[in-house]
Short mmCIF file of C-alpha atoms in Angstrom, two decimals:
data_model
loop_
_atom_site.label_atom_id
_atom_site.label_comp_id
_atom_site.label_asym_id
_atom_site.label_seq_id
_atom_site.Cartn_x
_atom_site.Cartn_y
_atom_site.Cartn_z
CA UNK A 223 0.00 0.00 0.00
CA UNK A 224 1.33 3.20 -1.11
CA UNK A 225 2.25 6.38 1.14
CA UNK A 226 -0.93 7.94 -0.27
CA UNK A 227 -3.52 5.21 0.34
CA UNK A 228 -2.21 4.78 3.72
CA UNK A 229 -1.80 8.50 5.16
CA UNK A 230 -4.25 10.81 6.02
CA UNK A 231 -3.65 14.60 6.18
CA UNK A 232 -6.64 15.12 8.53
CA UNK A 233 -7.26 18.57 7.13
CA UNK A 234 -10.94 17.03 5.94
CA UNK A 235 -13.51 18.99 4.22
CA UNK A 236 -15.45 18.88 7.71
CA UNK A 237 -13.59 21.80 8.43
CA UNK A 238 -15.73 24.04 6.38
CA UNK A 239 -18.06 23.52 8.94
CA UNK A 240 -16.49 25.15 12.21
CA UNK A 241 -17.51 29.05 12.41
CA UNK A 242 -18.36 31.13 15.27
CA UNK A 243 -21.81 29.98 15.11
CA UNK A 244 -21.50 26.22 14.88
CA UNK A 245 -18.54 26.48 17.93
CA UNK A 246 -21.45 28.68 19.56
CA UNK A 247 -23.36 25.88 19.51
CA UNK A 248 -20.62 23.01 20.33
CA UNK A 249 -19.60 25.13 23.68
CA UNK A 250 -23.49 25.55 24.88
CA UNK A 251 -24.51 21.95 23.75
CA UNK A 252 -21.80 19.68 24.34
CA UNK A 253 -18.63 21.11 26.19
CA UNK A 254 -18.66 19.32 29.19
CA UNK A 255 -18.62 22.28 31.32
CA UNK A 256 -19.42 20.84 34.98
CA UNK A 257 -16.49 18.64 34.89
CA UNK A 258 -14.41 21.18 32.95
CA UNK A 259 -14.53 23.48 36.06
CA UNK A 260 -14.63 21.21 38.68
CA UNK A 261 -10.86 19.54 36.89
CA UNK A 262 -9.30 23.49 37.11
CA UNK A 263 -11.53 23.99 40.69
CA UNK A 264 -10.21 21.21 41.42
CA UNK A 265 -12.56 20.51 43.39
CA UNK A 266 -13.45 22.82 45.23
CA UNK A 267 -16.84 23.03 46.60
CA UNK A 268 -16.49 27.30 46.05
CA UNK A 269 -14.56 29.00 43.41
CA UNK A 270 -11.20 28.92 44.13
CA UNK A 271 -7.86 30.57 43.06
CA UNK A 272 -6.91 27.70 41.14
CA UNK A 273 -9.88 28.62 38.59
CA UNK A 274 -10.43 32.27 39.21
CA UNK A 275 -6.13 33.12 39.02
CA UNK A 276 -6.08 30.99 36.06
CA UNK A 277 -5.08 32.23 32.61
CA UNK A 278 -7.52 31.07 29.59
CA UNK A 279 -6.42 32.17 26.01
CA UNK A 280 -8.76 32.33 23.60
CA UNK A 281 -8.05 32.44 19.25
CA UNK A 282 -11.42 34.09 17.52
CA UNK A 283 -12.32 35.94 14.64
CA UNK A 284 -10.00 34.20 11.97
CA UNK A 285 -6.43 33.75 14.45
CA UNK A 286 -7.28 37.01 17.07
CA UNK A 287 -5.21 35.91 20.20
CA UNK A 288 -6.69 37.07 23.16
CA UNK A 289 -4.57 36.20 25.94
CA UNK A 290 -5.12 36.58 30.14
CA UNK A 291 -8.87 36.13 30.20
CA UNK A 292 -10.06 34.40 33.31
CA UNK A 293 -13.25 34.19 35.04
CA UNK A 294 -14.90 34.39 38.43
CA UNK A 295 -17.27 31.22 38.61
CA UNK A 296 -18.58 28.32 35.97
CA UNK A 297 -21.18 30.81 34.87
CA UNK A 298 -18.96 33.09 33.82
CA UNK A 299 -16.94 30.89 32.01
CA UNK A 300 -19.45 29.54 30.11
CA UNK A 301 -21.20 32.33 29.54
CA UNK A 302 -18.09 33.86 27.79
CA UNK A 303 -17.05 31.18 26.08
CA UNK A 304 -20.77 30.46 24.33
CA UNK A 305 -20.29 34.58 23.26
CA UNK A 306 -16.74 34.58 21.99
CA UNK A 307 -16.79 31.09 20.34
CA UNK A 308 -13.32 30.55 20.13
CA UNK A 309 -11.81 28.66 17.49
CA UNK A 310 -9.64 27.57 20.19
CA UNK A 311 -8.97 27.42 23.60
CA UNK A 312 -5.65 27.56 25.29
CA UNK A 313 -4.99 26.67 28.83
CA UNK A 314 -2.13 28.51 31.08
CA UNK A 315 -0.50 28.94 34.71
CA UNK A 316 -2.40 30.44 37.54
CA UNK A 317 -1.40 33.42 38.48
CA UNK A 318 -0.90 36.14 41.83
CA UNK A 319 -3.88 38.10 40.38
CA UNK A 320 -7.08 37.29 38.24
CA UNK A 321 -4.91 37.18 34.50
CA UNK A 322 -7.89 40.07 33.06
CA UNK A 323 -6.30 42.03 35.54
CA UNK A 324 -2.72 41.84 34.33
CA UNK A 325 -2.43 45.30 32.86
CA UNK A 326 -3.37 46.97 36.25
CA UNK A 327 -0.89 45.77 38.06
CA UNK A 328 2.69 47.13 39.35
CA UNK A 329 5.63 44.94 37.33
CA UNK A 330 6.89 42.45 39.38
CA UNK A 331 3.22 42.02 41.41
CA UNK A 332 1.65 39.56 38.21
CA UNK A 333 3.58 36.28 38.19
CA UNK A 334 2.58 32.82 37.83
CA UNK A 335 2.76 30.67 40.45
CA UNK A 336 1.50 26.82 39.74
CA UNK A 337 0.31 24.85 36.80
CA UNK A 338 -0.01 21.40 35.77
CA UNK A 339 3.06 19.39 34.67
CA UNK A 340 2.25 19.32 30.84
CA UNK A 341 4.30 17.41 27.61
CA UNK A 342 3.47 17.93 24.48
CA UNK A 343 4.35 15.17 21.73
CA UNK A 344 3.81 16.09 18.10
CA UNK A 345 4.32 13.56 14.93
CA UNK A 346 6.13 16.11 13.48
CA UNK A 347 9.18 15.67 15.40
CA UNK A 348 9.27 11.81 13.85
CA UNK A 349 9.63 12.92 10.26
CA UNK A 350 12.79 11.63 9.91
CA UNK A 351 12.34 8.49 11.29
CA UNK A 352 8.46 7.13 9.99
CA UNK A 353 7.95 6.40 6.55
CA UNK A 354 4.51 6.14 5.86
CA UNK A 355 3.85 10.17 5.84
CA UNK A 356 5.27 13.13 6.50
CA UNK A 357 4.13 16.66 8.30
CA UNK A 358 0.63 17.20 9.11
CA UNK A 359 -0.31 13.46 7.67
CA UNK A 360 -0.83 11.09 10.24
CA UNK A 361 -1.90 6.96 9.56
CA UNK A 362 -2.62 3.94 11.60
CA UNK A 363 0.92 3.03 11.19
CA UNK A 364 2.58 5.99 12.32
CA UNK A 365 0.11 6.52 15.11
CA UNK A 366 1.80 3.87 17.19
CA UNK A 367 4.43 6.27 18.12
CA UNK A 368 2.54 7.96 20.20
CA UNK A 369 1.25 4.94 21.72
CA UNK A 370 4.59 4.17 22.62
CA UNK A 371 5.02 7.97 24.12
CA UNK A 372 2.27 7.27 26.56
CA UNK A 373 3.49 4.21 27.65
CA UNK A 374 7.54 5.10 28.72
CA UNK A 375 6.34 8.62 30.00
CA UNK A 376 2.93 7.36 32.22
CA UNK A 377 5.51 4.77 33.46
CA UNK A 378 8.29 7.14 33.73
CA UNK A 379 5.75 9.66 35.55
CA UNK A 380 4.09 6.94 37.78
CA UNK A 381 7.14 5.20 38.85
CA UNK A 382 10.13 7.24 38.92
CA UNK A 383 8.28 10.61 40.26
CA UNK A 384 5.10 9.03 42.53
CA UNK A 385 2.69 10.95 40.53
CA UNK A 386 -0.80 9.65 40.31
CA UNK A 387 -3.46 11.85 38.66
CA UNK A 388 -2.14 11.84 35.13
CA UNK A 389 -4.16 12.60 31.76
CA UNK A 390 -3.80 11.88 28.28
CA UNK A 391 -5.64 14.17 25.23
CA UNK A 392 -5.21 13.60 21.44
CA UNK A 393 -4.12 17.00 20.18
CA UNK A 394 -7.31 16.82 17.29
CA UNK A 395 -4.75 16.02 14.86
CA UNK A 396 -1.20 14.65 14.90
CA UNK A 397 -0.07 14.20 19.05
CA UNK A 398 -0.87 14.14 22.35
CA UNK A 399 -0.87 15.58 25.57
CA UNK A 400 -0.27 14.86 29.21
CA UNK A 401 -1.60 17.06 31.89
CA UNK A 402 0.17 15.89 35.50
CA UNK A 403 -2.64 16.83 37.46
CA UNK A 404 -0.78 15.96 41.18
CA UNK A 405 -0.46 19.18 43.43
CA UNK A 406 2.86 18.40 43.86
CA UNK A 407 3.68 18.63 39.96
CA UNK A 408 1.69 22.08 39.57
CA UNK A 409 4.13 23.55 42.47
CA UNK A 410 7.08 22.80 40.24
CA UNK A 411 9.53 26.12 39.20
CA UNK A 412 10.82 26.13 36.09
CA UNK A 413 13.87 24.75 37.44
CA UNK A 414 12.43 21.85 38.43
CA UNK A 415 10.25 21.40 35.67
CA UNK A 416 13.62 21.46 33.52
CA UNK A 417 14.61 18.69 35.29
CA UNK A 418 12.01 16.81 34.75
CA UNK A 419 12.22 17.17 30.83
CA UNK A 420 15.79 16.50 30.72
CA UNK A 421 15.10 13.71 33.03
CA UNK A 422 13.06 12.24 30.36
CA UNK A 423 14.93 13.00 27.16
CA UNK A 424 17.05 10.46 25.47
CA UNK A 425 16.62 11.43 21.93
CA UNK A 426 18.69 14.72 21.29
CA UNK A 427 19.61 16.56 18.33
CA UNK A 428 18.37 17.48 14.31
CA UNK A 429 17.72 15.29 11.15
CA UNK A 430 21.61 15.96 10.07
CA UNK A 431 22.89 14.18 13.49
CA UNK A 432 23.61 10.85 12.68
CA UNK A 433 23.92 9.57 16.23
CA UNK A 434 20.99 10.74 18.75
CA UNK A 435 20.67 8.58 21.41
CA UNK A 436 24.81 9.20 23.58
CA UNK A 437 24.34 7.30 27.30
CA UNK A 438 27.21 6.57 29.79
CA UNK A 439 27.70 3.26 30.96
CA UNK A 440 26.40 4.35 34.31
CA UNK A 441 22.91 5.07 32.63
CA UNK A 442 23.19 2.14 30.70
CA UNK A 443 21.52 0.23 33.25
CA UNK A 444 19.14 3.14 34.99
CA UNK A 445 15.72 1.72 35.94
CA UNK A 446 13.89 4.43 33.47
CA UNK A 447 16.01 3.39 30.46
CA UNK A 448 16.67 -0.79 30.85
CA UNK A 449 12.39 0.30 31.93
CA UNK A 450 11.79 2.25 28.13
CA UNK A 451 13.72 -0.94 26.49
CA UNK A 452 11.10 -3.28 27.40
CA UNK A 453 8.44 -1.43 26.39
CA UNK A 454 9.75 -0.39 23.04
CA UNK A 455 11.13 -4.12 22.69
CA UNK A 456 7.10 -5.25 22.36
CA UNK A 457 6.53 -2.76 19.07
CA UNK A 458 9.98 -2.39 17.31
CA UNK A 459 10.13 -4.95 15.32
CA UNK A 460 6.25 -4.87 13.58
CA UNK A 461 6.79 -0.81 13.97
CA UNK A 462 9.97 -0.09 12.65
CA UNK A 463 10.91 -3.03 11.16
CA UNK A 464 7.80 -4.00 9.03
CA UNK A 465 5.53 -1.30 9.40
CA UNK A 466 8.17 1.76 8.46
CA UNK A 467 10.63 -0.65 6.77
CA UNK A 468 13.73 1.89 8.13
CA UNK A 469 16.06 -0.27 6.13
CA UNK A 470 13.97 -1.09 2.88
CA UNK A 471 16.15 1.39 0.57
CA UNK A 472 19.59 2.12 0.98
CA UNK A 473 19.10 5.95 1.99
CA UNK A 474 16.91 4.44 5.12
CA UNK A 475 19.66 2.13 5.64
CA UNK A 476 22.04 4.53 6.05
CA UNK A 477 20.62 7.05 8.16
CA UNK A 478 20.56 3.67 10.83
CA UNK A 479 24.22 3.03 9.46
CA UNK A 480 25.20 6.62 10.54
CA UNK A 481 25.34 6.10 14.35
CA UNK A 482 27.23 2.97 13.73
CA UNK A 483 30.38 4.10 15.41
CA UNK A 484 32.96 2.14 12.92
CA UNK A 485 33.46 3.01 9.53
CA UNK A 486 34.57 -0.23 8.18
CA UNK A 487 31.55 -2.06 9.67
CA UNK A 488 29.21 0.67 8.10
CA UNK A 489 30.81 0.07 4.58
CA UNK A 490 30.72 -3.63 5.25
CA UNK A 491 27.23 -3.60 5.93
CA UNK A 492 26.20 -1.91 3.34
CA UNK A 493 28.26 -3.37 0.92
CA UNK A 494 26.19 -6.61 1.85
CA UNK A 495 22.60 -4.99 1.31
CA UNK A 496 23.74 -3.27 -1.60
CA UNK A 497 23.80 -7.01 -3.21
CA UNK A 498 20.20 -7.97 -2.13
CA UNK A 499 18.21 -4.47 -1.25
CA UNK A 500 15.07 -6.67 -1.44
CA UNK A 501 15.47 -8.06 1.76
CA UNK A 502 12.87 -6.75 4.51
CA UNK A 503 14.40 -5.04 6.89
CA UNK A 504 13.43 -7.89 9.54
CA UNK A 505 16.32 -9.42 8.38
CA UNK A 506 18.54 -6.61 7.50
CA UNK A 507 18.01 -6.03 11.15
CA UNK A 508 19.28 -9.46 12.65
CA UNK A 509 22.09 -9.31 9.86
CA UNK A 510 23.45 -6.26 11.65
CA UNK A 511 22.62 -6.89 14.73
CA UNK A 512 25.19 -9.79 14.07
CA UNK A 513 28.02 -8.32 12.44
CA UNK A 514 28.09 -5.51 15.37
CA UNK A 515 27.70 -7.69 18.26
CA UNK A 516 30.52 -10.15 16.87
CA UNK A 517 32.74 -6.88 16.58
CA UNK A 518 31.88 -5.68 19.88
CA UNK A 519 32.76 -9.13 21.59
CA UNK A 520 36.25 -8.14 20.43
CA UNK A 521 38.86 -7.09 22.99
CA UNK A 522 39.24 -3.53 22.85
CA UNK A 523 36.40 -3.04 20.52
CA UNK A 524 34.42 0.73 21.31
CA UNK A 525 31.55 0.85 24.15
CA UNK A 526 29.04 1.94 21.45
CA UNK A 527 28.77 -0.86 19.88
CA UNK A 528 27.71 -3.02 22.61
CA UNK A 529 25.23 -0.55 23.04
CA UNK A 530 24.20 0.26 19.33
CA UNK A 531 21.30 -2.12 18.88
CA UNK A 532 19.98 -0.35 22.15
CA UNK A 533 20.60 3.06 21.33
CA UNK A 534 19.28 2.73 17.55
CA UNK A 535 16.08 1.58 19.24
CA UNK A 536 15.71 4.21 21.59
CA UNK A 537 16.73 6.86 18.91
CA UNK A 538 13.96 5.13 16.25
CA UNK A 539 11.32 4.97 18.82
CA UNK A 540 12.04 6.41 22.20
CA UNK A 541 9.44 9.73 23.04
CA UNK A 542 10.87 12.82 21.30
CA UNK A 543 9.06 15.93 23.70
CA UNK A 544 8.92 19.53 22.79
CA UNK A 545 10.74 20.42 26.27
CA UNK A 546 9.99 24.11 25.84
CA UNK A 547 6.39 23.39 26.69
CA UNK A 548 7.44 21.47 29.79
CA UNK A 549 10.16 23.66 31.05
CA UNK A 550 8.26 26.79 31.56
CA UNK A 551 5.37 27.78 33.76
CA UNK A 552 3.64 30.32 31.79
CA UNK A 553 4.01 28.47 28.71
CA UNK A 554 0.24 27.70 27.15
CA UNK A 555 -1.10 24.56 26.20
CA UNK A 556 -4.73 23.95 23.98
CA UNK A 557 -7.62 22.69 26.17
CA UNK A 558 -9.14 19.34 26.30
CA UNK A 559 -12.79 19.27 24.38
CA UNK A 560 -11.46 22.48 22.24
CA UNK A 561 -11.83 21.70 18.44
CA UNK A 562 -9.16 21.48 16.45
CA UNK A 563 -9.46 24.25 14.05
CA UNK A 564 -7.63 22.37 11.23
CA UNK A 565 -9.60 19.20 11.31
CA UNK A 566 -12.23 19.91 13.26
CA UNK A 567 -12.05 17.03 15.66
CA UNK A 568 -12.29 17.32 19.28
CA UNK A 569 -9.28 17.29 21.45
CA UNK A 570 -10.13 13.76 23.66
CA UNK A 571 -9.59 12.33 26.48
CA UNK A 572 -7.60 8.97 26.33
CA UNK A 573 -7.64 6.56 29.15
CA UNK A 574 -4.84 5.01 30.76
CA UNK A 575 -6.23 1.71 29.94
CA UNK A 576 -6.84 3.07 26.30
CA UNK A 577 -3.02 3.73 24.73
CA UNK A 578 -2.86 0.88 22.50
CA UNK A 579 -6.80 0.94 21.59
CA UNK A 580 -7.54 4.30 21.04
CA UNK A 581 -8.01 5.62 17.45
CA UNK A 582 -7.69 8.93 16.02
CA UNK A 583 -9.68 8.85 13.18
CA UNK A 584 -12.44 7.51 15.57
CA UNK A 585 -12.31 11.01 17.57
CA UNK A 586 -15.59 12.86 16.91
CA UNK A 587 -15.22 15.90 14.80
CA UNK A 588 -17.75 19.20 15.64
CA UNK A 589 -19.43 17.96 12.02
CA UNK A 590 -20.51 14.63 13.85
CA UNK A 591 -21.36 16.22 17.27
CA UNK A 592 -23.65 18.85 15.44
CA UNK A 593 -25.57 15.98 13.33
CA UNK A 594 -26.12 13.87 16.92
CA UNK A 595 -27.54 17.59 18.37
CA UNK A 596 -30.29 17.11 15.81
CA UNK A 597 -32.31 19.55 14.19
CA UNK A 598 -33.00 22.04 17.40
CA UNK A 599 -29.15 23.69 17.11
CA UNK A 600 -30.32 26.88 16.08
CA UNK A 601 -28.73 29.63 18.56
CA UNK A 602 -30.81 29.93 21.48
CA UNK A 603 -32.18 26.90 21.59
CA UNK A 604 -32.52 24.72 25.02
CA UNK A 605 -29.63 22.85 26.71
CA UNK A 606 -29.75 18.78 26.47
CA UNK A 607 -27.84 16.49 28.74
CA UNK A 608 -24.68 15.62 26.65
CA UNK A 609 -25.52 11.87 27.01
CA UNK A 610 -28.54 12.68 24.92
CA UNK A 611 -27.56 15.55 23.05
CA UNK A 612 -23.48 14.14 22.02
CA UNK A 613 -23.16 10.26 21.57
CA UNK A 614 -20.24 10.24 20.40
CA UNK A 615 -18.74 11.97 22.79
CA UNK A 616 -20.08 10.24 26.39
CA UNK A 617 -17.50 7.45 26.22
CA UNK A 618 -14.70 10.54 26.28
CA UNK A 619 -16.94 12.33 28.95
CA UNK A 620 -16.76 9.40 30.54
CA UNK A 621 -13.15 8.98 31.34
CA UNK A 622 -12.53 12.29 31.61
CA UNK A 623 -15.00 12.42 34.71
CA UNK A 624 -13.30 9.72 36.27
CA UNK A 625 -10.09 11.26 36.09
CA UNK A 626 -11.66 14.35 37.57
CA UNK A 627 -13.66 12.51 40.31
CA UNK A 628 -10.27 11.24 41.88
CA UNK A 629 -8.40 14.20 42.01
CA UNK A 630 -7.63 15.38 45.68
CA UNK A 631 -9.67 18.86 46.62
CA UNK A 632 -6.87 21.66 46.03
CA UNK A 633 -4.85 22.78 49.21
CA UNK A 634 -4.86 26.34 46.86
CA UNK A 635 -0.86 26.29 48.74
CA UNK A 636 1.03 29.17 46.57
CA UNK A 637 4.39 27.97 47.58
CA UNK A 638 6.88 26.88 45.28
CA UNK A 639 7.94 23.38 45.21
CA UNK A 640 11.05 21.07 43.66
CA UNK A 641 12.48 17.56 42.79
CA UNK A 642 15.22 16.02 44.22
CA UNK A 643 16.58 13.36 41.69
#
């Protein structure tokens, strides 16, 4: 199957369809607004600084950015976001002040003090590793990247830090995104949240950098990394190796070939494919996982090549995170249940139970939501329960209420927090 029956850009024609006044009726109909407030309340039976401090964003009118909104109560909030209809909705930090008050303020007096622990993983930073598509496409195949993602970094987040409350949205298009929900992570400084990214980042450096993945033999055998291995172990070889095929052709070979630390194996090697390209990279794969680990057996033969078939794994398939939207505090990140204005699907939920089943083409998109609202969507008509009004969205609904239901009520502590490692 070719690159173009298998990939799908996700920029459908459904997109004709989101405008102030369908999103108008979206955000009164179906946003799930109860649970919505009581996630950023959390919990709290009263409004609390952890809703009213925090910073909303808001893109209308054809890409206006209207940053430091915020809101008193759920009413407000929903009443606001039914009027502006944004195209999208961006969630920040809270802040010393209500964020609408910002401009008031003395400099120095409007800071932000706590938000969630957020990562945000985007296709796009696989392009030179999948096969199957490229940019803003996105397929079946290439999807199960991000399944792996979910898996090393819940783990990672659940194991190595003690954090708990921990959810997972599809972006609406080609990623994900984690919101650490624990009190503990939305203390964090930016120092701390720094440490947390480069904690969790293996994979360093740009498509021209032949050689990505650069551990010690110290943290060779850390618990997070011989952890990662296993995981990635279960879906390399029908990922990588049949699904992407990342040594079908001899410019995919290569690019593996480059962070083979020995020249005269790398000419070897490809010397011997050159002869039979045909052969699936299943066995292309055990071929050189041969040749380097009879080298390596070799007195004085390099540390990297004991560790090459590792590191090639973790640098094909290990989570590749756009750290800046870890490391800092104010830093922005778009809402779960906002629409992607590009595809118009909705940005979902996904359960912790759900990484290797859920299905992005499955997500509902605002075209599907407005057909289940039936024929009464005109503006001002009357509110339905979303389990009526929005079947295909109650299963999301669903988990994202549990996820809300056990999160601890909100000390609203301002102090600042960090991680020893």
């Amino acid at each position: 199957m070719t690159r173009e029956e298998t990939a799908m850009e996700l920029d459908a024609d459904e997109t004709t369809e989101v405008s102030p006044m369908t999103l108008g009726i979206y955000y009164r109909r179906a946003f799930p607004h109860s649970v919505y407030y009581k996630w950023l309340n959390y919990n709290g039976a009263a409004p609390t600084t952890d809703f009213t401090h925090r910073e909303f964003s808001f893109t209308i009118n054809d890409g206006v950015y209207v940053r430091y909104q915020s809101f008193r109560d759920a009413s407000e909030f929903q009443r606001e976001l039914v009027r502006l209809s944004p195209s999208k909705i961006d969630i920040g930090a809270i802040f010393t002040a209500a964020p609408k008050h910002a401009k008031s303020l003395q400099p120095g007096v409007f800071r932000p003090v706590a938000k969630e622990l957020v990562f945000d993983i985007d296709m796009t930073d696989y392009d030179d590793v999948r096969t199957c598509c490229q940019g803003g496409a996105i397929c079946a195949k290439c999807w199960k990247f991000m399944v792996i993602a979910m898996h090393v970094l819940d783990r990672a987040l659940r194991e190595d830090f003690g954090f708990s409350h921990i959810m997972w949205v599809y972006s609406g298009r080609r990623g994900v995104h984690c919101w650490v929900c624990d009190e503990r992570a939305r203390q964090l400084d930016d120092a701390a949240r720094k440490a947390v990214a480069g904690y969790l980042s293996i994979v360093r450096g740009g498509a021209e950098k032949g050689k990505k993945v650069n551990l010690s033999q110290r943290h060779a055998h850390h618990p997070h990394v011989v952890r990662s291995m296993e995981i990635i172990e279960e879906y390399f070889e029908q990922v990588l190796l049949e699904d992407q095929e990342i040594l079908l052709t001899r410019e995919r070979w290569n690019k593996v070939l480059a962070a083979l630390p020995d020249e005269e194996l790398r000419n070897q090697i490809d010397t011997q494919w050159s002869k039979r390209p045909d052969k699936p990279s299943v066995e292309k794969w055990s071929e050189m996982v041969d040749i380097v680990e009879k080298r390596a057996s070799k007195r004085g033969a390099k540390f990297a090549l004991s560790t090459f078939e590792r590191d090639i794994m973790l640098q094909y398939a290990y989570p590749r995170l756009d750290e800046n939207v870890t490391t800092h505090l104010n830093h922005l990140l778009k809402s779960p249940f906002c629409i992607h204005p590009k595809t118009g699907r909705v940005c979902t939920p996904i359960g912790q139970d759900q990484f290797d089943t859920f299905d992005p083409f499955a997500a509902p998109t605002l075209a599907c939501v407005l057909k289940e609202l039936g024929s009464d969507t005109a503006v001002g008509g009357k509110s339905q329960d979303i389990s009526q009004a929005a079947a295909s969205l109650t299963g999301y609904v669903d988990v994202f209420e549990k996820f809300v239901a056990l999160l601890p009520v909100s000390s609203n502590s301002t102090s600042h927090q960090s991680l020893d490692f």
